[in-house]
XYZ file of C-alpha atoms in Angstrom:
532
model
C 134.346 226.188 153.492
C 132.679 229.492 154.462
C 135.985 231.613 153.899
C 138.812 230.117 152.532
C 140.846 233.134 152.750
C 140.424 232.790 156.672
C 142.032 229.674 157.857
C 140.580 229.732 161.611
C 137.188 229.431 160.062
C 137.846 225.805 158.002
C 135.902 224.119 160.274
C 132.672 225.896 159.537
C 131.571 223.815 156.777
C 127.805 223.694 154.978
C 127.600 219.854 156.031
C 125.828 220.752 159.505
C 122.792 221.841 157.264
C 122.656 219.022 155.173
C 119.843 217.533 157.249
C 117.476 220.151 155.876
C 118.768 221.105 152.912
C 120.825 219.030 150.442
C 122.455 220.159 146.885
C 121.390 217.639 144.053
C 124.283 219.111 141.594
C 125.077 222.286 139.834
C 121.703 223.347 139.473
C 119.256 225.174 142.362
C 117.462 221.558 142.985
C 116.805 220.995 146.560
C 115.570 218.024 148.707
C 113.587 219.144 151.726
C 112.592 216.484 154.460
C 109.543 214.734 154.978
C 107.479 215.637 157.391
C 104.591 217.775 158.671
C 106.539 221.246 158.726
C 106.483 223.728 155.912
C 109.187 224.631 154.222
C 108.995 228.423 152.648
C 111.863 227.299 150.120
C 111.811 231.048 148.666
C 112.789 232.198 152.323
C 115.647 229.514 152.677
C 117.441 230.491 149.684
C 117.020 234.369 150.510
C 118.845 233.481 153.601
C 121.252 231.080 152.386
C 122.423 233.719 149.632
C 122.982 236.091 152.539
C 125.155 233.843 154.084
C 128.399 235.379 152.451
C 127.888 238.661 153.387
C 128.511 237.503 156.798
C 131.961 238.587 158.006
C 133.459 236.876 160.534
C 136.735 238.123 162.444
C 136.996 235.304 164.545
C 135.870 232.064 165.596
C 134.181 232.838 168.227
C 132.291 235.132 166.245
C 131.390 233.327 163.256
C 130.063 230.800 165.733
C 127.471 232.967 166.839
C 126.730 234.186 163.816
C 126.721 230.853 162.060
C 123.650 230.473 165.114
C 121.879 233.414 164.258
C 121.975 232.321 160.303
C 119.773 229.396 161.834
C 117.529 231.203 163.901
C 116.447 233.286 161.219
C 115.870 229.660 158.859
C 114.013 228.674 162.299
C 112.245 231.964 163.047
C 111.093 233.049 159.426
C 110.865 229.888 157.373
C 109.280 227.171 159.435
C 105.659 228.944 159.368
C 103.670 227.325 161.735
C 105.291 223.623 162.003
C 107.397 224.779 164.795
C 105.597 228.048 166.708
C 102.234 227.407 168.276
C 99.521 228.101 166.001
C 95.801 228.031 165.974
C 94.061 224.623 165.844
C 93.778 223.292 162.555
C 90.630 221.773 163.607
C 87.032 223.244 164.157
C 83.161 222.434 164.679
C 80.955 224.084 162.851
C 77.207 224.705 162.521
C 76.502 223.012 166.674
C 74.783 225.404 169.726
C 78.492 226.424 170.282
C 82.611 226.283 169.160
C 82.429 222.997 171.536
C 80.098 220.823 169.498
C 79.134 220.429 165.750
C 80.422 219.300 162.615
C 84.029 218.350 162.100
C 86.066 220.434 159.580
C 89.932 220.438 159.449
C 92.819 222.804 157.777
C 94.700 222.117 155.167
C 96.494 225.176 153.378
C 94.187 227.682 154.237
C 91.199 225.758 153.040
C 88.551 223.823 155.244
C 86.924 220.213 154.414
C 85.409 217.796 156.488
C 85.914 214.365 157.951
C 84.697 211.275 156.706
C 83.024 209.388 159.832
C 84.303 205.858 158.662
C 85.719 204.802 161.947
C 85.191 207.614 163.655
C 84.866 207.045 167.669
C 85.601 208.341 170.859
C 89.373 208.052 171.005
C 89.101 210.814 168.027
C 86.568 213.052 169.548
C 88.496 213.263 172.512
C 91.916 214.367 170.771
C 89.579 217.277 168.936
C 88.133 218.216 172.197
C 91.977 218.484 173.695
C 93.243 220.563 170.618
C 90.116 223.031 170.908
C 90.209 223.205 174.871
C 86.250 221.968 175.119
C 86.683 219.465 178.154
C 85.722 216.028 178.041
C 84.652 214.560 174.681
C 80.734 213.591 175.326
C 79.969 212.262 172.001
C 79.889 211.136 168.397
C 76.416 212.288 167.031
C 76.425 212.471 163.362
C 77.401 215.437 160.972
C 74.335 215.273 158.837
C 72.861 216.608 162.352
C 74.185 220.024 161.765
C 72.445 222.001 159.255
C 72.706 223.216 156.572
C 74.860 219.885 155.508
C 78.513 220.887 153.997
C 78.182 222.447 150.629
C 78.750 219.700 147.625
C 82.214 221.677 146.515
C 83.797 221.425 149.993
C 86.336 218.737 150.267
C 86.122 215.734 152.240
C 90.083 215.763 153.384
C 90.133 212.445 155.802
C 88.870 209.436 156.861
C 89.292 206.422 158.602
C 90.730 208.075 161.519
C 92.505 206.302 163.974
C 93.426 207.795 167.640
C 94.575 205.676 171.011
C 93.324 208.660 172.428
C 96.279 210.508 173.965
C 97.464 212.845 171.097
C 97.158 217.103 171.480
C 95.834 217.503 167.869
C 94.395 215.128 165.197
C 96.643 216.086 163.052
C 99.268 213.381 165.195
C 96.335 210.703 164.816
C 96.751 207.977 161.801
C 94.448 208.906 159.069
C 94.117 207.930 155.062
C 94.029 211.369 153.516
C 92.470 210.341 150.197
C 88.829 210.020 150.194
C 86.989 208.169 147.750
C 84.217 206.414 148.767
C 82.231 209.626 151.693
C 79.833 211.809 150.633
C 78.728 215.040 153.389
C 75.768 212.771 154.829
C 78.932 210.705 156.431
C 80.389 213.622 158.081
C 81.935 212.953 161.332
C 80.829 215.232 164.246
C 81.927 215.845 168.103
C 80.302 217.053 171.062
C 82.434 218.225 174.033
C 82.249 219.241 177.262
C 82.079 223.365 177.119
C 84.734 224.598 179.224
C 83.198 227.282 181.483
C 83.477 230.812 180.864
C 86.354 232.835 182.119
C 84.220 235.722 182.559
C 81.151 236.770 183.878
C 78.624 239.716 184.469
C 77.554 240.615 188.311
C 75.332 243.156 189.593
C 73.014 243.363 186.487
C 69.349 242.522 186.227
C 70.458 239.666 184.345
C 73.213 237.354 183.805
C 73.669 239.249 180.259
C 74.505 242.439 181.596
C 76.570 243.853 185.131
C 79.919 244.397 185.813
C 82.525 242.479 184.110
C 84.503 239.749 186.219
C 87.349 237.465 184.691
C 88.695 234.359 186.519
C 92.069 233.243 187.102
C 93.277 230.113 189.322
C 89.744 229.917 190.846
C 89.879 233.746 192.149
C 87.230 236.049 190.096
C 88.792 239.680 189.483
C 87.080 242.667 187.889
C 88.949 244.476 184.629
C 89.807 248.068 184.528
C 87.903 250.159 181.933
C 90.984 251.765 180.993
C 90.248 251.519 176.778
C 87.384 249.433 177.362
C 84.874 249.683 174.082
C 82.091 248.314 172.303
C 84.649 245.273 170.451
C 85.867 243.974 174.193
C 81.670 243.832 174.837
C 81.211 241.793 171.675
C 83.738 239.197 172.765
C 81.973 239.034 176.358
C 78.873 238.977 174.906
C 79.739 235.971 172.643
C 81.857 233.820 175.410
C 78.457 233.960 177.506
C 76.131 233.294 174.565
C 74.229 236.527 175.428
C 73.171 237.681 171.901
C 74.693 241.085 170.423
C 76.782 243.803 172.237
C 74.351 246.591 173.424
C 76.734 248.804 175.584
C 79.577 249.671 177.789
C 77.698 251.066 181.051
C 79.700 252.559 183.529
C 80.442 250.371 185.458
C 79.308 252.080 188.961
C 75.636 251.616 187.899
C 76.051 248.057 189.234
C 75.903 248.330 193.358
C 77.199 247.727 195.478
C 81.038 247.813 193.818
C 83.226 244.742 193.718
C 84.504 244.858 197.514
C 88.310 246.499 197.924
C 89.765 242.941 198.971
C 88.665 241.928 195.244
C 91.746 242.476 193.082
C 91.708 243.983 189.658
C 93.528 241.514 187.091
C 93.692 243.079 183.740
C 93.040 246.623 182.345
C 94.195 248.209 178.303
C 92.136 245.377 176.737
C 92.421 245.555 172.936
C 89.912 243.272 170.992
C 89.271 242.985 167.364
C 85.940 241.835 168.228
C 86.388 238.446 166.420
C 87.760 236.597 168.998
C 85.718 233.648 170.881
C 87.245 234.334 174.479
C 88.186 237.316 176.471
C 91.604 235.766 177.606
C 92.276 236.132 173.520
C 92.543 239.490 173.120
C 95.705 241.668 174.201
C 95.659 242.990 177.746
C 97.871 244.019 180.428
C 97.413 241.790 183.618
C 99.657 244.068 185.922
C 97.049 246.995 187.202
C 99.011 249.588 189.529
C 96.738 252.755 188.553
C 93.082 251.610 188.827
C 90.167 251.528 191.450
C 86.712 249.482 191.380
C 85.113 252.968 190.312
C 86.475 252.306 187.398
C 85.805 248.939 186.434
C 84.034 247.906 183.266
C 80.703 247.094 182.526
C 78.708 244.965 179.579
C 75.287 245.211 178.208
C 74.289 242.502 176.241
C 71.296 241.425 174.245
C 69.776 238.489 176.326
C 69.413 235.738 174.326
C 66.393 233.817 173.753
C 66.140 230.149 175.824
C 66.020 227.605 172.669
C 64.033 225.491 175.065
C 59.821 226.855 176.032
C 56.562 225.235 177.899
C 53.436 225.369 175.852
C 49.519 224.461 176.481
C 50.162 224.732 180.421
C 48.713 228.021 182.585
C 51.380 229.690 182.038
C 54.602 229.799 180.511
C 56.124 228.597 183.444
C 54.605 224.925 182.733
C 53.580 222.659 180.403
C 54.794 220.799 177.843
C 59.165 220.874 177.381
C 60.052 221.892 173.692
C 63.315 222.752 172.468
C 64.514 224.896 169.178
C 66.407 223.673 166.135
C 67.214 225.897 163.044
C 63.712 227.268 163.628
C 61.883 224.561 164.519
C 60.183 223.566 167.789
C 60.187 219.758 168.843
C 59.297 218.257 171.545
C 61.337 215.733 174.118
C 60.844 212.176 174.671
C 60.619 211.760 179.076
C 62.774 208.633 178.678
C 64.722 209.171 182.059
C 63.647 213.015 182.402
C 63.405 214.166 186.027
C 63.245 216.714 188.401
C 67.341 217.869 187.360
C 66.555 217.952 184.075
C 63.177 219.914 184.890
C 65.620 222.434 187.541
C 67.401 223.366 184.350
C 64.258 224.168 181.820
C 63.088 226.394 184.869
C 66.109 227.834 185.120
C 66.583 229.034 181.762
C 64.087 230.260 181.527
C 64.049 232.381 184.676
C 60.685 230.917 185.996
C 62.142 229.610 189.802
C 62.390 226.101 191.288
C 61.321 223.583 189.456
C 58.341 221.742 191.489
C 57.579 218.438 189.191
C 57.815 216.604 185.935
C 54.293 216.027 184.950
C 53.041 214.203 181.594
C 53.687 216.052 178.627
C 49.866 214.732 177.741
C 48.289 216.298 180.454
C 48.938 219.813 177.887
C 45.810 219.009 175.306
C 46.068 218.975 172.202
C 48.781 216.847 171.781
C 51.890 218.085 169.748
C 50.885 218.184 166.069
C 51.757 214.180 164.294
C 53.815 216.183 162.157
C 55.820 217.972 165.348
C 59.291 216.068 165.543
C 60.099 214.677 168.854
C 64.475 216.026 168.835
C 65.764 214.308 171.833
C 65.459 211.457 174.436
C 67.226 210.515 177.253
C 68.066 213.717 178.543
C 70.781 213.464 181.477
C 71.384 216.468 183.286
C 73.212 217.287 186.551
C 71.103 220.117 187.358
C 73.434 222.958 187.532
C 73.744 223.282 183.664
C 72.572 227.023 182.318
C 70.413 225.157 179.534
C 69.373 221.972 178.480
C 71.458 222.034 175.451
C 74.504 221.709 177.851
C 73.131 218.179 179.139
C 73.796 214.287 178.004
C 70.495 213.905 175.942
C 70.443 211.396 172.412
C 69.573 213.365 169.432
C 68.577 210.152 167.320
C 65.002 209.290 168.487
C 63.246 206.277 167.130
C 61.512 204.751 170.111
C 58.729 207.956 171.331
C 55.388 209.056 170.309
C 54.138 212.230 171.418
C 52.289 211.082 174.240
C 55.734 210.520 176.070
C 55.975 213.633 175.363
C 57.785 215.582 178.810
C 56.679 217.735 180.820
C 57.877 220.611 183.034
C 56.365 222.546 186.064
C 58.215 225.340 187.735
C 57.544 227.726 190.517
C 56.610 230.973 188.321
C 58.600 233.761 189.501
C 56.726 237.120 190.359
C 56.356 239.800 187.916
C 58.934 242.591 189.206
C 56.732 245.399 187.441
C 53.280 246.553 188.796
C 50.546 249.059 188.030
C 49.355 251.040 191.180
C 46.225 252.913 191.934
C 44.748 252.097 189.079
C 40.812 250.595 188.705
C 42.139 247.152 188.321
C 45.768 245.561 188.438
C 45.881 246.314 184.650
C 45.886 249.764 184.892
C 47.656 252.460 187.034
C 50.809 254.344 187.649
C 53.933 251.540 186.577
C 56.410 250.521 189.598
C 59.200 248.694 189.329
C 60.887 246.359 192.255
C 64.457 246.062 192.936
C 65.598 244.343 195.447
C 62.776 244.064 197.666
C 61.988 247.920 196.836
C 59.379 249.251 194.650
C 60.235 252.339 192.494
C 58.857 254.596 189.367
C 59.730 254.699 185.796
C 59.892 258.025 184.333
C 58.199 258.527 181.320
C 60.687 260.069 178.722
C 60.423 258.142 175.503
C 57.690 255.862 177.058
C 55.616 254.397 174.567
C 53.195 251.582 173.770
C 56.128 248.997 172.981
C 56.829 249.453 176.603
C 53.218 249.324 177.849
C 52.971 245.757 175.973
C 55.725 244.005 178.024
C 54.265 245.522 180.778
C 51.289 243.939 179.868
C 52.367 240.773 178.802
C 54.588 240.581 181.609
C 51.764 241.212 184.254
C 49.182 238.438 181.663
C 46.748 241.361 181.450
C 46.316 241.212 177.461
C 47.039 244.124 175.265
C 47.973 247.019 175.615
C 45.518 249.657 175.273
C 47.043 252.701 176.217
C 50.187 254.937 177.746
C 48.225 257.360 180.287
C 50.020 259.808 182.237
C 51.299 258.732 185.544
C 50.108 261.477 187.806
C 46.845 260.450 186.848
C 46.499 257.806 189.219
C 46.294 259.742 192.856
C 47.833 259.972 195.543
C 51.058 260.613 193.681
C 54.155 258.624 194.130
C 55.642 259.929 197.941
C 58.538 261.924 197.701
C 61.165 259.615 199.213
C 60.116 256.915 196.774
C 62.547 256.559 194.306
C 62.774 256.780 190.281
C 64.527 253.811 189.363
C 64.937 254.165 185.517
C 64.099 256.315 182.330
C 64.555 256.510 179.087
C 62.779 252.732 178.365
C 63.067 251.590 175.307
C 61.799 247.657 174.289
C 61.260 246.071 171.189
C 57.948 245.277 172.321
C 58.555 241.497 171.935
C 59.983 241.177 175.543
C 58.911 238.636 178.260
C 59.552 241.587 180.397
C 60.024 245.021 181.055
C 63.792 243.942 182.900
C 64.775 242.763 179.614
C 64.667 246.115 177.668
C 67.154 249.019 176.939
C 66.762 251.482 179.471
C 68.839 253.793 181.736
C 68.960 253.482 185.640
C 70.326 256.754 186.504
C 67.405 259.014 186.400
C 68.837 262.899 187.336
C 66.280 265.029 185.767
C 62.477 263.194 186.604
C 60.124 263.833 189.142
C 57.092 261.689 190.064
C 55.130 263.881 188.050
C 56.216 262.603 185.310
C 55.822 259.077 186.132
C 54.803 257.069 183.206
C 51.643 254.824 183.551
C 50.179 251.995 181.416
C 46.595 250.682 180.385
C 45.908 246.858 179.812
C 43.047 245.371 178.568
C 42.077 243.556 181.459
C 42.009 240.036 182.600
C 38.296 240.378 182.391
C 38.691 240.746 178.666
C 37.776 244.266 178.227
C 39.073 247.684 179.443
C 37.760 249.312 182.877
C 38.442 252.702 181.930
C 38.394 254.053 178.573
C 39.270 257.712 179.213
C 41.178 259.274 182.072
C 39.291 261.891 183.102
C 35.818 259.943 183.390
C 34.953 258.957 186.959
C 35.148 255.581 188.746
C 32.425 253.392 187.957
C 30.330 253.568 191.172
């Protein structure tokens, strides 16, 4: 009995715990139950030597707090077995969290999965548990370099799913592993689940204003706390390289219209997280307008797919990027969709045909791996990485080698009243308009994407804008100043820079000098004449 000196409370007895914990004898011994939950035994016994401090004055009362006593053995000694916790599965080392090498949990420590038996069914229950979509595949583990260090544990194998479970944890598996080694790692590929957020507005789809989705309705986000952390988690849930900034977010015209709701403002990230929708927000907004929504700058990542050997690199022959190295792609079943999404990647327009990858001479090196085959895309995917394709190629030689032609978009920078088109004053279009650049903290870094960006060679020199007469009329305007690129850039869109220009006039436009497409430069100093 729990108080003998209280005779209404003889019926509370210790036999309704029995089922989880059960005394062996006059010692502490204790027999927990088998199954998948932990038990923090040190917690249970705190708790159960509480259990006569509790005074009960009733029955009534020393029901509930007979109740309570369990919800605290529920609440604070289950651990994770019975509140939600984070997947004990992950993939590691693939393009992204939806695809790669199999690794599961097991006490805070991470080993991989042996691939005997490994199918379908069992990719599909990891692609439930991690929220990834569809399960598209089995490739191999060994695919996902580097392989698993030699001291991380192989935990299971022989896995065995019908298909239908939430985690692999619930699938039957043989937990001692004798007879695997890391070459036999399992692996999974899933369907990525789209993003829940995007960037609008920007000059590219890794920079704008920030826009989450909920029920199929797109929403901005207040910038109420908004900082550089929230950006990173953006910045990684699009796969747009490194956070750069937090813009404000009326830079990106025209605003989000006043019919478009704002969903969440207060955002708090730790900057870790994968997804947005992870960090702590509050999705009630009463004190917020669209002049205040938030904005993202991100690093644009590099496409992991390129065209080399055609006239430019908006054709020629399709290779793709692996830990570092290019290989090429077998044109077993490649088409115009899977052509649509090389050109759109890499921002160079409609695709307009799928020519032979051996029309690009020389040939890719004998040495040159050819990475996939059978590429399957639907033609609205963001990269080829995101189509069906077969990793495994044994049946290509390089002259089946693909091929990709797109519709090369036009430069949006141009150099104006200048001897040639590789020299003059430097504009810059925006939709459909043509404006300056001012020429604070303009440099030759900036003059070679302009360059490179126009195919004029190299850059040969940063001359003064107001050079190059007439100077820029009045009413046109200064679109951006303060430029500053890495000088590696495709083009000049794809630098830092700042687009509201306050204190710049057209005198000090900033110009650029290219060595011309003639192979030598038209005008070596800027105050000699014309040539006649």
């Amino acid at each position: 009995m729990l108080n003998s000196a209280n005779p209404a409370l003889s019926v509370l007895t210790f036999e309704p715990i029995d089922f989880w914990l059960t005394d062996k004898g006059s010692g502490t011994d204790r027999t927990f139950p088998s199954s998948q939950h932990t038990w923090n035994q040190s917690c249970i016994f705190l708790l159960w030597g509480l259990l006569p401090a509790l005074h009960f004055s009733s029955l009534s009362s020393g029901i509930w707090d007979m109740a309570l006593f369990f919800f605290l053995i529920f609440g604070f000694c289950t651990g994770p077995g019975l509140l939600e916790s984070s997947p004990k599965v992950r993939l590691v080392r693939g393009p992204h969290r939806c695809e790669g090498r199999v690794e599961v949990e097991r006490n805070g420590e991470w080993g991989t999965v042996c691939d005997d038996g490994w199918n379908m069914k069992d990719a599909e229950v990891v692609c439930r548990e991690l929220g990834c979509g569809a399960a598209k595949g089995t490739p191999s583990g060994n695919l996902y370099k580097p392989l698993a260090d030699e001291k991380q544990k192989i935990f299971i194998q022989d896995v065995n799913c019908n298909g239908t479970e939430d985690e692999l944890i619930e699938c039957d598996r043989v937990e001692d592993v004798f007879d695997c080694s890391h070459s036999e790692d399992a692996g999974a590929m899933c369907e990525k689940s789209p993003p829940k957020v995007r960037l609008v507005r920007g000059p590219h789809r890794c920079e704008g204003r920030v826009e989450v989705e909920r029920n199929g309705e797109w929403g901005t986000v207040c910038d109420n706390g908004w900082n550089m952390k929230d950006v990173e988690v953006v910045c990684r849930e699009l796969g747009c390289g490194a956070a750069k900034g937090t813009p404000s977010r009326n830079l990106y015209k025209p605003l989000a219209d006043e019919k478009q709701k704002i969903f969440i403002q207060d955002i708090n990230c730790n900057g870790t997280e994968d997804e947005l929708i992870e960090c702590d927000q509050v999705e009630d907004v009463f004190d917020c307008s669209h002049s205040e929504d938030a904005g993202a700058i991100c690093e644009k990542s590099s496409p992991k797919v390129r065209l080399v050997r055609g006239p430019h690199r908006c054709e020629g022959r399709v290779e793709v990027e692996r830990n570092g190295e290019w290989g090429t792609v077998c044109d077993d079943s490649w088409n115009m969709k899977d052509a649509e999404v090389v050109c759109r990647e890499l921002g160079c327009g409609a695709a307009k045909g799928t020519p032979s990858g051996n029309l690009y001479k020389p040939l890719a090196d004998e040495k040159q791996k050819i990475f996939i085959q059978d590429v399957n895309c639907s033609g609205t995917e963001d990269k080829l990485i995101e189509c069906d394709r077969v990793e495994d190629v044994f049946d290509c030689s390089h002259s089946e080698d693909a091929g990709a032609m797109c519709e090369k978009s036009p430069p949006k920078v141009r150099l104006v009243r200048g001897p040639h088109r590789c020299e003059g004053r430097v504009e810059v279009e925006r939709n459909g308009e043509w404006g300056t650049v001012c020429d604070n903290s303009w440099n030759m870094k900036d003059a070679e994407v302009v360059c490179r960006e126009l195919g004029c060679g190299a850059a040969k020199g940063t001359p003064s804008g107001n050079l190059y007469k007439p100077l820029a009329d009045e009413k046109q305007k200064i679109f951006i100043q303060d430029v500053n690129c890495s000088g590696t850039e495709d083009k000049l869109i794809e630098c830092d820079q700042v687009e509201d220009v306050f204190d710049c006039s057209h005198s000090e436009d900033a110009g650029a000098m290219c060595e011309s497409e003639y192979g030598r430069t038209q005008r070596l100093y800027a105050n000699c004449p014309y040539p006649a």
